[in-house]
Short mmCIF file of C-alpha atoms and ligand atoms in Angstrom, two decimals:
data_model
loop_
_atom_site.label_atom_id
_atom_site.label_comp_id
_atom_site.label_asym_id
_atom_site.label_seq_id
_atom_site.Cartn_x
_atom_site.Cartn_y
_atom_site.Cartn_z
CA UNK A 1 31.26 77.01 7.83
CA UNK A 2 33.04 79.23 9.84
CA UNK A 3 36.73 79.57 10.08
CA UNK A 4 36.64 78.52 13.90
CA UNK A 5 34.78 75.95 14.00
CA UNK A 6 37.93 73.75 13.27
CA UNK A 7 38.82 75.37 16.28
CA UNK A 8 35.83 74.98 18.51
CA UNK A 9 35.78 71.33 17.63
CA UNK A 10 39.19 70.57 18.53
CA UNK A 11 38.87 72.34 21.82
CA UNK A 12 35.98 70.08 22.29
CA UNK A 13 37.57 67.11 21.63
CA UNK A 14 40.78 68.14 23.78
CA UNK A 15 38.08 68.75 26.47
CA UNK A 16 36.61 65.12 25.88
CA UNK A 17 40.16 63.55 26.86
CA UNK A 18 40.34 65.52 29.87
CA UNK A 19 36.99 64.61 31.44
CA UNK A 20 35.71 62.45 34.44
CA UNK A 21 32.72 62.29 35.23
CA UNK A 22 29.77 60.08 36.23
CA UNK A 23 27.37 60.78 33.50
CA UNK A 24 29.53 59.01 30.49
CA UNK A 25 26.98 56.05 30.63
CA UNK A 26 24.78 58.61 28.37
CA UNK A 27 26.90 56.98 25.92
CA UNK A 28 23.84 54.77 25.34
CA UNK A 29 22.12 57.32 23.85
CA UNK A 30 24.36 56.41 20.48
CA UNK A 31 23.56 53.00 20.04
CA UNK A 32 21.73 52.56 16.95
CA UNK A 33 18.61 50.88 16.57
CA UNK A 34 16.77 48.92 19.62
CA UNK A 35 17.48 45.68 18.77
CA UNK A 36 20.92 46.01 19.10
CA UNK A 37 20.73 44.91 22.65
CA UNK A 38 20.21 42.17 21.63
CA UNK A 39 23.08 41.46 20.16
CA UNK A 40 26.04 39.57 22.13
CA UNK A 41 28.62 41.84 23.75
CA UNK A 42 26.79 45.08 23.15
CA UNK A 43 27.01 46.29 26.65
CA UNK A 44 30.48 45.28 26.97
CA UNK A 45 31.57 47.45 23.85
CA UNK A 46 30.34 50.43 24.89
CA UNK A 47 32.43 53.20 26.72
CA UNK A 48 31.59 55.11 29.03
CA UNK A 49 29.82 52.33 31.16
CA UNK A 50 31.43 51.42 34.69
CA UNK A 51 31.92 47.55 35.19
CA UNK A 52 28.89 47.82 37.53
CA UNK A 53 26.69 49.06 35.31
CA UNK A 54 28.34 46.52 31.80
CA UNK A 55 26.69 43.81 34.46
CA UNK A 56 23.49 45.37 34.72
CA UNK A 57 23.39 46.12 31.15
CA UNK A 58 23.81 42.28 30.01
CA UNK A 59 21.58 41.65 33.18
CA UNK A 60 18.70 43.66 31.82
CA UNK A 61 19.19 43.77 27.89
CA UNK A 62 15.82 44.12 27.32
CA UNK A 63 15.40 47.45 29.25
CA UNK A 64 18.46 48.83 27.50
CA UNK A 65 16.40 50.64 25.03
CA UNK A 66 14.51 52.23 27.36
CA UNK A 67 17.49 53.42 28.74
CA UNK A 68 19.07 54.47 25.67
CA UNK A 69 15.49 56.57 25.11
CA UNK A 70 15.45 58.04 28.44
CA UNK A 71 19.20 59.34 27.59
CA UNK A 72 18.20 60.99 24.14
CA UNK A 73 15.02 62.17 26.22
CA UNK A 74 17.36 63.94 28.84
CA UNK A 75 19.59 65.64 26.35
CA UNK A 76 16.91 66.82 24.11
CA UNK A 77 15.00 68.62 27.11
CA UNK A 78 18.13 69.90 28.42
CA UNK A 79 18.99 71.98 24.96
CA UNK A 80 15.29 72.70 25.51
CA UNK A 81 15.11 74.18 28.69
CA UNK A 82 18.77 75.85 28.36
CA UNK A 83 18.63 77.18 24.57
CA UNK A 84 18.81 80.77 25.09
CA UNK A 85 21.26 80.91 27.94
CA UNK A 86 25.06 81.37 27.57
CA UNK A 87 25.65 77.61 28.52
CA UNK A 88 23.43 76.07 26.27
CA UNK A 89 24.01 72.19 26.79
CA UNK A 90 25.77 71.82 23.48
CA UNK A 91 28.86 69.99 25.25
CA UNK A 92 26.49 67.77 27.31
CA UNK A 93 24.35 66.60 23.94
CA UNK A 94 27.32 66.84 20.97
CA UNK A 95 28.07 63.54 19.56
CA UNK A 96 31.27 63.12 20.60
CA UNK A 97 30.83 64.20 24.14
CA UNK A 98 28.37 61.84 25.64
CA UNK A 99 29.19 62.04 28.92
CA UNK A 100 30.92 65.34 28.97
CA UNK A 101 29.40 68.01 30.99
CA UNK A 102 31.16 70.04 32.83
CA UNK A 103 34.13 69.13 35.00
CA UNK A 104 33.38 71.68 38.70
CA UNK A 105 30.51 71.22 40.53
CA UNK A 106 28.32 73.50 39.39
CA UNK A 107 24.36 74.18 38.87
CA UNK A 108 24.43 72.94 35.26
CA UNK A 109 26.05 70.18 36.14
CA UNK A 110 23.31 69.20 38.94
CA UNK A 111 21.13 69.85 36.29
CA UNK A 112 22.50 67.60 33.68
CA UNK A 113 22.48 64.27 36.03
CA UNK A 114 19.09 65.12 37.42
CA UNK A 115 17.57 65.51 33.86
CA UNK A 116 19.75 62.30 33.05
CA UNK A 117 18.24 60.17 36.03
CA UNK A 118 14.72 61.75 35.56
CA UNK A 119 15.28 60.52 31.82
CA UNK A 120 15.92 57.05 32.73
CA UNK A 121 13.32 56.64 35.40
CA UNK A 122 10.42 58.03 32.98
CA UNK A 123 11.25 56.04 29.92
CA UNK A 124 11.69 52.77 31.69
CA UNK A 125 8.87 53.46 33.54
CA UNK A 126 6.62 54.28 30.16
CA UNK A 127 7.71 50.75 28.96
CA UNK A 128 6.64 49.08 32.02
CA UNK A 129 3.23 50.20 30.99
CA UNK A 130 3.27 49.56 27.30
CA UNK A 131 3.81 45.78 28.01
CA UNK A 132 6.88 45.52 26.15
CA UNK A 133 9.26 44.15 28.70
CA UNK A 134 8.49 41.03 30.68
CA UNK A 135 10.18 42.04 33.79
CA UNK A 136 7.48 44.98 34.65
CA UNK A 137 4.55 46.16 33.61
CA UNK A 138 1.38 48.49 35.16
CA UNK A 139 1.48 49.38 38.65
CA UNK A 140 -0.98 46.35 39.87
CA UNK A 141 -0.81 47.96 43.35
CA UNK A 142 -3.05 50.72 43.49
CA UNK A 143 -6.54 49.14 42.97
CA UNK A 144 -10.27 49.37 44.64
CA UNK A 145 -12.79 52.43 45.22
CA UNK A 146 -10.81 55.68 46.04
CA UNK A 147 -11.91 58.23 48.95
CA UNK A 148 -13.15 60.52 45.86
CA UNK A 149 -15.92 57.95 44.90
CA UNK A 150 -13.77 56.24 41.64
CA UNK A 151 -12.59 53.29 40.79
CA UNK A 152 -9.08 52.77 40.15
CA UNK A 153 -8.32 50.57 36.86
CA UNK A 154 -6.62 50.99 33.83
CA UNK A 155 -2.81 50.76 33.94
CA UNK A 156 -1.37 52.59 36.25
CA UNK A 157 2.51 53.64 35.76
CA UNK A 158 5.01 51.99 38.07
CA UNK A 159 7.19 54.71 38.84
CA UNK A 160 8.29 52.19 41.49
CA UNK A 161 10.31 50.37 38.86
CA UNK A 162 11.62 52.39 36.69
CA UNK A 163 12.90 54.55 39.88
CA UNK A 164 14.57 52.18 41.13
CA UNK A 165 16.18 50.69 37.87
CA UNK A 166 17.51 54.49 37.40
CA UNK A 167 18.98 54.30 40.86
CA UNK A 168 20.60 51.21 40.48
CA UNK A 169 21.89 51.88 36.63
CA UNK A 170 22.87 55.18 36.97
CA UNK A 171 24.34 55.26 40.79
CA UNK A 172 26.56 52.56 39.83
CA UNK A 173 28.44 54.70 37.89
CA UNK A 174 29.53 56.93 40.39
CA UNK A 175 30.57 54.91 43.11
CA UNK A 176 33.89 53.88 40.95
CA UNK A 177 35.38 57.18 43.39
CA UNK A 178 37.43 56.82 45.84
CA UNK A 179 35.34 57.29 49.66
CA UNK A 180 32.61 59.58 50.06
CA UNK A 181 34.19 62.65 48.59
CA UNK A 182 32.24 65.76 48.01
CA UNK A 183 31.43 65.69 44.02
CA UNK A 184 30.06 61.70 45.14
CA UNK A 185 27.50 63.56 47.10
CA UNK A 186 26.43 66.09 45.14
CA UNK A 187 25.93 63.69 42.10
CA UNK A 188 23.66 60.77 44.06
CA UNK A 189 21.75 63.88 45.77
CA UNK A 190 20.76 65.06 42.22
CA UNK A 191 20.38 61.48 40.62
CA UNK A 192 17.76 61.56 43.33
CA UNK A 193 16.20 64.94 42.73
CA UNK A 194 15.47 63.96 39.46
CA UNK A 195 14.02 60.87 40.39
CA UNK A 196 11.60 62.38 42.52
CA UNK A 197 11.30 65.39 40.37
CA UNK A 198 9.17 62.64 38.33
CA UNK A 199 7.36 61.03 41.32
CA UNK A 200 6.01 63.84 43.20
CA UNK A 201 4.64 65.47 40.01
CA UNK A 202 2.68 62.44 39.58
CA UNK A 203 -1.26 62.63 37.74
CA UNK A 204 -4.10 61.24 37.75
CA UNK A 205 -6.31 60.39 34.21
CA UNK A 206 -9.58 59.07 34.12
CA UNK A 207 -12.14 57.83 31.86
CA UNK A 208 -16.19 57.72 32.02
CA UNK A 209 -18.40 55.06 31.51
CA UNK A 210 -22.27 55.47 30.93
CA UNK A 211 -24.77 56.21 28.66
CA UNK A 212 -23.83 58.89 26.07
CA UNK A 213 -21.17 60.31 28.63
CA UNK A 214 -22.35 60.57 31.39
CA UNK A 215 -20.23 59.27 34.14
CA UNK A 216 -21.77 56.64 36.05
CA UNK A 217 -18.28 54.69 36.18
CA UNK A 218 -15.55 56.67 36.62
CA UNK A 219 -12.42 54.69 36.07
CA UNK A 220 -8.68 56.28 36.96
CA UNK A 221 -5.42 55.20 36.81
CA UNK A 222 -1.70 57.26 37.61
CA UNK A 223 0.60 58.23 35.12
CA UNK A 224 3.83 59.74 35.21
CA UNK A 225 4.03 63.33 34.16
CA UNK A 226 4.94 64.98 30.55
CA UNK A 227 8.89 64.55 30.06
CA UNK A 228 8.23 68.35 29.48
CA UNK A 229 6.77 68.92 32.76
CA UNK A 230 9.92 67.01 34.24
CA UNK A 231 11.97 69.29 32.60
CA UNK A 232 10.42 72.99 33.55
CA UNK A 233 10.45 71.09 37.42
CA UNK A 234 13.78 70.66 36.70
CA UNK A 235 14.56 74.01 35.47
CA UNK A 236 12.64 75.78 38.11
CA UNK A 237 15.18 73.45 40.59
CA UNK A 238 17.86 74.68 38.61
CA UNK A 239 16.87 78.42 39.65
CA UNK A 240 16.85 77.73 43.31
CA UNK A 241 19.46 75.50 43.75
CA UNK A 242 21.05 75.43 46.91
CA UNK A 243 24.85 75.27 47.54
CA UNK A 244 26.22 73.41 49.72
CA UNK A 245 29.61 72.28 51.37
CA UNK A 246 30.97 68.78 53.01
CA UNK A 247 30.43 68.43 57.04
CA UNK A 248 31.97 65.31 58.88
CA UNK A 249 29.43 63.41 60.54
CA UNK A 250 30.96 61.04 63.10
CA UNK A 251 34.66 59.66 62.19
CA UNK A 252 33.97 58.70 58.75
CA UNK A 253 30.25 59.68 57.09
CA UNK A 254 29.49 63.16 55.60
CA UNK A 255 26.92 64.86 54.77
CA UNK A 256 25.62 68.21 52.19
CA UNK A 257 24.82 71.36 54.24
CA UNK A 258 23.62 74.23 52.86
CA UNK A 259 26.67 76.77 53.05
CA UNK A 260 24.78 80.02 53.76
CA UNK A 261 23.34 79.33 57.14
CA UNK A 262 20.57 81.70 56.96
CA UNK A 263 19.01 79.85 53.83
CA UNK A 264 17.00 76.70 54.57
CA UNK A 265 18.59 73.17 54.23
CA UNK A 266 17.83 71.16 51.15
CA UNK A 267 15.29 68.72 50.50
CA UNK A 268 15.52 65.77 48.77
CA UNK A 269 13.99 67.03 45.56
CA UNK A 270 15.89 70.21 45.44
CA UNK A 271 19.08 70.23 43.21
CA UNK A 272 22.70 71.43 45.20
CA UNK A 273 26.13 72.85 44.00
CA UNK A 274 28.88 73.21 45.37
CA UNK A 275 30.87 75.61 43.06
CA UNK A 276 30.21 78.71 41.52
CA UNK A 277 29.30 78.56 37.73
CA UNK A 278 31.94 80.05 35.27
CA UNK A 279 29.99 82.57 33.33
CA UNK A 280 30.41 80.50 30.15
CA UNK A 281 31.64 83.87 28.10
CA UNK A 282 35.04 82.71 26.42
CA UNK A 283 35.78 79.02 25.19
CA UNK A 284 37.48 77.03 28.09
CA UNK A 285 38.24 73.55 27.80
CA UNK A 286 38.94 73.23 31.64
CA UNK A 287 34.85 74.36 32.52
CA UNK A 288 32.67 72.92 29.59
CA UNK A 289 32.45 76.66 28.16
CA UNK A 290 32.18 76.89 24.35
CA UNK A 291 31.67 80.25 24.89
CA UNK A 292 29.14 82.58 23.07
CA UNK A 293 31.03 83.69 19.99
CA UNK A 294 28.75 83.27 17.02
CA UNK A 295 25.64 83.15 19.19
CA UNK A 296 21.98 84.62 18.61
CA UNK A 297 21.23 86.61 21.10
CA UNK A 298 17.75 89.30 21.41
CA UNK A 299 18.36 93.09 20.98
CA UNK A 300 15.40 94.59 22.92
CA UNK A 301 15.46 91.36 26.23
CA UNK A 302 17.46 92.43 29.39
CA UNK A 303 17.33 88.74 30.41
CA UNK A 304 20.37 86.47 29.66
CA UNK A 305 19.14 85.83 26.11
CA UNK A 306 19.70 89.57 25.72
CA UNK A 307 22.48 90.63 23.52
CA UNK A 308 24.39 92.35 26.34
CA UNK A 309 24.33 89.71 29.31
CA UNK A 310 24.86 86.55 26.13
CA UNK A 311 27.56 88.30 24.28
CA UNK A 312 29.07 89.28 27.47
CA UNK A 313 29.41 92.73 26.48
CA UNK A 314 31.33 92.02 23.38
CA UNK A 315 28.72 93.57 20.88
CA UNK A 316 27.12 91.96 18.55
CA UNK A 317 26.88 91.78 14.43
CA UNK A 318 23.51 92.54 12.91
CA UNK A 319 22.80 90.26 10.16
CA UNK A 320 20.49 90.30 7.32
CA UNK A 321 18.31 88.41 5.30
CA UNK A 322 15.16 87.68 3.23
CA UNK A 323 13.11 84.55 3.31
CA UNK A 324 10.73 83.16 1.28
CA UNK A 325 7.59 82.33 3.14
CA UNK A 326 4.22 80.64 2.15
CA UNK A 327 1.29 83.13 2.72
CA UNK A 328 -2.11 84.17 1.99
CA UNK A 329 -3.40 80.58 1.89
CA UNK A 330 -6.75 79.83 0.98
CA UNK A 331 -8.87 76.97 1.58
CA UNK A 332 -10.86 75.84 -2.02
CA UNK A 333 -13.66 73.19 -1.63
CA UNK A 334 -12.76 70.94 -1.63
CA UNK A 335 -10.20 69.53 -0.78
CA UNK A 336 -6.95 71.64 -1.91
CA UNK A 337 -5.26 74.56 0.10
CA UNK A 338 -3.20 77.49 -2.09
CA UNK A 339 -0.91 79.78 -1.20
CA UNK A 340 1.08 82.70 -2.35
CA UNK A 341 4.54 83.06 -1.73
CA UNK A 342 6.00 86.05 -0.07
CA UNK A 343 9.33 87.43 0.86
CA UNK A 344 9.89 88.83 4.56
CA UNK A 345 13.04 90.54 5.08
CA UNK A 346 14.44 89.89 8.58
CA UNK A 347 17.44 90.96 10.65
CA UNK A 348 18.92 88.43 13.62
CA UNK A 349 21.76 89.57 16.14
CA UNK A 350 24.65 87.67 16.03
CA UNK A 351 27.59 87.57 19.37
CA UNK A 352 31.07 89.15 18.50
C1 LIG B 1 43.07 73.36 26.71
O1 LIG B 1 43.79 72.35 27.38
C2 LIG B 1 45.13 72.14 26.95
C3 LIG B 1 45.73 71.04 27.78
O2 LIG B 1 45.11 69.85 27.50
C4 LIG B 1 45.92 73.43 27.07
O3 LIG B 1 47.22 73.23 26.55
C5 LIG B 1 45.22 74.52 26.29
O4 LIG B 1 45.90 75.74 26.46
C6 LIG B 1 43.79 74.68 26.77
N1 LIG B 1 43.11 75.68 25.96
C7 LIG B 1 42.32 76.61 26.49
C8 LIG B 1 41.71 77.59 25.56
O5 LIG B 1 42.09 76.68 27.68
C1 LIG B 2 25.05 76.31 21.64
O1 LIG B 2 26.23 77.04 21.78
C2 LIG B 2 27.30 76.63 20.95
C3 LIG B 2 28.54 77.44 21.25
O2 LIG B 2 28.34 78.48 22.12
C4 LIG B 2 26.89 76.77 19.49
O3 LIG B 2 27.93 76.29 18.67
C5 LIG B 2 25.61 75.99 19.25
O4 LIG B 2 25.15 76.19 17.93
C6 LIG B 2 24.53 76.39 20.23
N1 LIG B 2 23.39 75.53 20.05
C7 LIG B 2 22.18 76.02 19.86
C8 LIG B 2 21.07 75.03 19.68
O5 LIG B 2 21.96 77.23 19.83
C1 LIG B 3 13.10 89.44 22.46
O1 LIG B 3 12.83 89.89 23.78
C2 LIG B 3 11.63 90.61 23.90
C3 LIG B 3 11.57 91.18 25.31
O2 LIG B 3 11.85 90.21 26.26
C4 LIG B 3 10.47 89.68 23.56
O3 LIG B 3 9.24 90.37 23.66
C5 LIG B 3 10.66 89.16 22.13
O4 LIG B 3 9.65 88.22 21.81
C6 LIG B 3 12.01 88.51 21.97
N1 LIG B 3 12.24 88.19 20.56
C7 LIG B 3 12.56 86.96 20.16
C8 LIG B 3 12.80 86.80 18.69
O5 LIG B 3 12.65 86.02 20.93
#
């Protein structure tokens, strides 16, 4: 271990007190086991949950899991999709910081609740079709011949549902703010981008029937997309994300506009901002930075997993090593495979 790590965690943790925000229902995503929901008094215990969204917990125990997959789902493909960029969505996944983001309203943050909503909406949805929860289950609506000469059967997934049990879970977190303020807007707009980031990307599957293949009967049914898919969507969103500012709309009501009036106005399924990023270099308890001390970084990319753009200009350490490898394996009949074991020396770039 390194000597700062002590460090890094405390910051962390100081960083954990200080937050707000309307993602700390991702808390679920620590609850051991499935059948815990099952157990009295589970949704009341946990923190992080708004007293809206205790109720729908002990309401819906039986989608809980779902939920609690849909949250691990989210974090996992947001380390994914960020891993070789200076924010890396360490403070949005760590253990301890379920819920903690990042405090301004910036692009990783819009990121981070669309993933999160996107999460919720395509695991409940998944168990809607696998039959395990009596409340839902395939998408009975979409039935008959289709205009492309098919039949629709099979299940279909009912996006419908789990949609709109991520709206009302996850929305109910963030209307504990006071009036319709500015950060309120930003974080229902991208709670529905992600949503819809899994609707619109929508497939179809099919199956033949006939005589040795041939497709006589062809049956189809929809199904939500890849969680991966969701996730490069997502990240592509994340790219192109517009910022916006607050405009007054009669005495009370406002609205998102985009800022720069020569850009188009957002859609629905496009994530906003309305704050600059910090540029994540040094540690900073007040932004969600860790910084990128200690970080790999590439010698030879330009990009921002380059060593110059990720270490910020710092430099960077060149360490090292040799590993041992399995190689030269050979298949002998049957059934066993062999292999030799060889050493490969290799160097990595570390951040100052
Ligand atoms: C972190 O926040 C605390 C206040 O809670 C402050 O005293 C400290 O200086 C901050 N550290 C950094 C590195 O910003
Ligand atoms: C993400 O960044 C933090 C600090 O910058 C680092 O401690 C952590 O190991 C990184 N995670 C990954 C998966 O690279
Ligand atoms: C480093 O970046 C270069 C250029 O973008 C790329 O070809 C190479 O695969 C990268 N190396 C690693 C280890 O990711």
């Amino acid at each position: 271990m390194q000597p700062t790590t002590g460090l890094m965690i405390a910051l962390v943790l100081q960083e954990f007190l200080l937050t707000s925000s309307g993602i700390k229902w991702l808390s679920v995503a620590s609850v051991a086991g499935s059948d815990r929901w099952n157990e009295d008094g589970e949704c009341d215990r946990l923190q992080g949950l708004h007293r809206k969204q205790k109720a729908i917990c002990r309401q819906n125990v039986e989608v809980m899991a779902a939920v609690r997959e849909g949250a691990k789902m989210a974090i996992d493909e947001c380390q994914h999709q960020f891993k070789n960029r200076r924010w890396n969505c360490s403070t949005f996944g760590a253990i301890h910081l379920f819920g903690k983001a990042l405090k301004s309203g910036c692009r990783e943050k819009a990121f981070v609740h669309a993933v999160s909503s996107a999460g919720v909406a395509h695991s409940v949805t998944r168990a809607c079709s696998s039959g395990a929860l009596d409340r839902c289950g395939c998408d009975r609506s979409i039935y008959g011949r289709s205009a492309n000469g098919f039949e629709w059967a099979g299940c279909s997934d009912n996006i419908a549902y789990g949609s709109a049990f991520a709206k009302n879970f996850i929305d109910a977190g963030e209307k504990l703010k006071r009036s319709e303020s500015s950060q309120l807007l930003m974080n229902l707009h991208n709670n529905n981008a992600g949503r819809k980031s899994v609707e619109d990307n929508m497939r179809i599957q099919c199956k033949c029937h006939g005589v040795s293949g041939s497709c006589e009967l062809k049956t189809c049914w929809r199904s939500i997309p890849s969680f991966r898919d969701v996730g490069l969507v997502l990240k592509d969103k994340f790219d192109g994300a517009t910022e916006v500012e607050q405009r007054k709309i009669g005495t009370t009501r406002h609205e998102l506009v985009a800022k720069n009036k020569q850009y188009k106005q957002q859609t629905e399924a496009d994530l906003v901002y309305l704050d600059d990023s910090p540029d994540f270099c040094e540690p900073d308890n007040r932004t969600g930075s860790l910084g990128t001390q200690g970080r790999l970084c590439n010698k030879t990319s330009k990009a921002i997993d380059g060593c110059e753009l990720m270490c910020c200009g710092r430099g960077f350490n060149t360490r090292r090593g040799t590993v041992t490898e399995r190689c030269n394996c050979k298949f002998h009949w049957c059934c066993t495979v062999k292999c030799s074991r060889c050493k490969r020396d290799y160097e990595e770039y570390v951040c100052r």
